[in-house]
Short mmCIF file of C-alpha atoms in Angstrom, two decimals:
data_model
loop_
_atom_site.label_atom_id
_atom_site.label_comp_id
_atom_site.label_asym_id
_atom_site.label_seq_id
_atom_site.Cartn_x
_atom_site.Cartn_y
_atom_site.Cartn_z
CA MET A 292 -7.92 -5.26 5.22
CA GLU A 293 -5.51 -4.11 6.15
CA ARG A 294 -1.56 -5.33 4.93
CA ALA A 295 -0.22 -5.80 8.06
CA GLU A 296 -3.46 -8.66 8.30
CA VAL A 297 -3.23 -9.66 5.29
CA LEU A 298 1.25 -10.52 6.09
CA LYS A 299 0.23 -12.44 9.20
CA ARG A 300 -2.42 -14.25 7.32
CA VAL A 301 0.68 -15.77 4.49
CA ILE A 302 2.44 -16.63 7.89
CA GLY A 303 -0.06 -18.35 8.92
CA ILE A 304 -1.52 -20.44 5.42
CA LEU A 305 2.61 -21.66 5.95
CA THR A 306 2.83 -22.38 9.14
CA ASP A 307 -0.47 -24.74 9.20
CA ALA A 308 1.57 -26.58 6.19
CA GLN A 309 4.14 -27.31 7.74
CA ASP A 310 2.21 -28.81 11.15
CA ILE A 311 -0.21 -30.95 8.72
CA ARG A 312 3.55 -32.03 6.58
CA ARG A 313 5.23 -32.75 9.79
CA ALA A 314 2.23 -34.84 11.05
CA ALA A 315 1.72 -36.69 8.29
CA GLU A 316 5.87 -37.58 7.83
CA ALA A 317 5.00 -38.94 11.75
CA GLY A 318 2.41 -41.24 10.53
CA GLU A 319 -0.34 -39.04 12.39
CA ALA A 320 -2.25 -37.74 9.79
CA ASP A 321 -5.88 -38.83 9.52
CA GLY A 322 -6.76 -39.00 6.33
CA ASN A 323 -9.11 -35.38 7.14
CA GLY A 324 -6.84 -32.22 5.71
CA GLU A 325 -8.14 -29.47 7.41
CA ASP A 326 -11.03 -28.41 4.35
CA GLY A 327 -12.48 -31.39 5.16
CA GLN A 328 -12.05 -33.01 2.40
CA ASP A 329 -10.55 -36.38 3.41
CA GLY A 330 -7.25 -35.42 1.95
CA ALA A 331 -9.09 -34.77 -1.17
CA GLY A 332 -7.35 -31.16 -1.96
CA PRO A 333 -4.71 -29.29 -0.21
CA PRO A 334 -4.25 -30.08 3.67
CA THR A 335 -4.13 -26.11 4.19
CA ALA A 336 -7.14 -24.89 1.56
CA GLY A 337 -9.90 -24.42 4.64
CA VAL A 338 -6.85 -21.28 6.04
CA ALA A 339 -5.97 -20.39 2.51
CA THR A 340 -10.25 -20.38 1.26
CA LEU A 341 -10.49 -18.25 4.17
CA LEU A 342 -8.46 -15.81 3.59
CA LEU A 343 -9.17 -15.28 0.49
CA ASN A 344 -12.67 -14.72 0.74
CA GLU A 345 -12.38 -12.20 3.50
CA MET A 346 -9.45 -10.23 1.04
CA LEU A 347 -11.15 -10.38 -1.93
CA PRO A 348 -13.40 -7.75 -2.37
CA SER A 349 -17.32 -8.50 -4.26
CA ILE A 350 -17.45 -7.30 -7.78
CA ARG A 351 -20.67 -6.76 -9.84
CA VAL A 352 -20.81 -6.63 -13.59
CA PRO A 353 -23.79 -5.48 -15.36
CA ALA A 354 -25.46 -8.24 -16.93
CA ASP A 355 -24.60 -6.42 -20.56
CA ALA A 356 -21.47 -6.14 -20.19
CA SER A 357 -18.80 -7.73 -22.84
CA PRO A 358 -15.76 -9.91 -22.29
CA GLN A 359 -13.48 -7.10 -22.40
CA GLN A 360 -15.05 -5.31 -19.29
CA VAL A 361 -15.73 -8.23 -17.83
CA ALA A 362 -12.43 -8.95 -17.73
CA ALA A 363 -11.13 -5.29 -16.52
CA LEU A 364 -13.72 -5.58 -13.71
CA VAL A 365 -12.17 -8.54 -12.07
CA ALA A 366 -8.84 -6.90 -13.91
CA GLU A 367 -9.62 -3.38 -11.27
CA ALA A 368 -10.86 -4.62 -7.60
CA LEU A 369 -9.03 -7.99 -7.96
CA GLY A 370 -5.65 -6.92 -8.94
CA PRO A 371 -4.86 -5.20 -5.32
CA ALA A 372 -5.09 -7.45 -2.92
CA LEU A 373 -3.41 -10.06 -4.87
CA HIS A 374 -0.82 -8.48 -5.06
CA THR A 375 -0.63 -8.64 -1.71
CA MET A 376 -1.30 -11.45 -0.22
CA VAL A 377 2.05 -12.33 -2.85
CA SER A 378 3.75 -10.00 -1.94
CA GLY A 379 2.72 -11.61 1.54
CA PHE A 380 4.48 -15.30 -0.22
CA SER A 381 7.17 -12.87 -1.67
CA LEU A 382 7.81 -12.11 1.98
CA ALA A 383 7.51 -14.96 3.52
CA PHE A 384 9.89 -16.98 1.19
CA THR A 385 12.49 -14.62 1.00
CA SER A 386 12.48 -14.59 5.08
CA LEU A 387 13.10 -18.65 4.36
CA ALA A 388 16.02 -18.56 2.25
CA MET A 389 18.04 -15.68 3.29
CA VAL A 390 18.57 -18.11 6.73
CA HIS A 391 18.83 -21.19 4.66
CA ASP A 392 21.28 -19.15 2.40
CA SER A 393 23.44 -18.53 4.89
CA GLY A 394 23.56 -21.56 6.51
CA ARG A 395 21.82 -21.07 9.59
CA THR A 396 20.90 -23.84 11.70
CA ASP A 397 20.10 -22.25 15.00
CA ILE A 398 16.63 -21.42 13.43
CA SER A 399 14.02 -23.44 12.77
CA SER A 400 11.44 -22.13 9.72
CA ILE A 401 8.23 -22.00 12.24
CA GLY A 402 11.45 -19.35 14.35
CA VAL A 403 11.65 -17.87 11.02
CA LEU A 404 8.05 -17.02 10.52
CA GLN A 405 7.60 -16.30 14.41
CA GLU A 406 10.01 -13.59 14.05
CA LEU A 407 8.66 -11.84 10.80
CA ALA A 408 4.77 -12.02 12.78
CA LEU A 409 6.45 -9.95 14.50
CA GLU A 410 8.13 -7.93 12.66
CA ILE A 411 5.27 -7.77 10.79
CA GLU A 412 3.13 -6.91 14.10
CA ALA A 413 6.08 -3.93 15.09
CA GLY A 414 4.84 -2.22 12.55
CA THR A 415 8.20 -2.83 10.52
CA TYR A 416 6.01 -3.89 6.73
CA ASP A 417 4.03 -1.55 6.89
CA GLU A 418 5.19 0.41 3.22
CA GLY A 419 6.02 -0.94 0.65
CA PRO A 420 4.50 -2.89 -2.85
#
């Protein structure tokens, strides 16, 4: 999965989480999270699980592999994908924190995430860690 797509999916997870929280605070929640677990578990588990399933590679481990070999195979396969996802959450957090810390009240957190999504679509964050 391309870096830009991961970044956009991270923004989607954060946006969904805000929508679910607002609905719960307004008393609109019906007890069924998006994960279909009747309120058990995080409400964005379905979106997050989908992201993980799409971006994490499958791993083949030989039957006779030692625990150290298994750990090395898992780290090698998952490391880059997890790094990209953590970078996406860090970018979103930093964007939101900068707006908050500057005292801006002319834009909502959803607005910040929308602007970030447009920047990603424009290729602003195509390069980097």
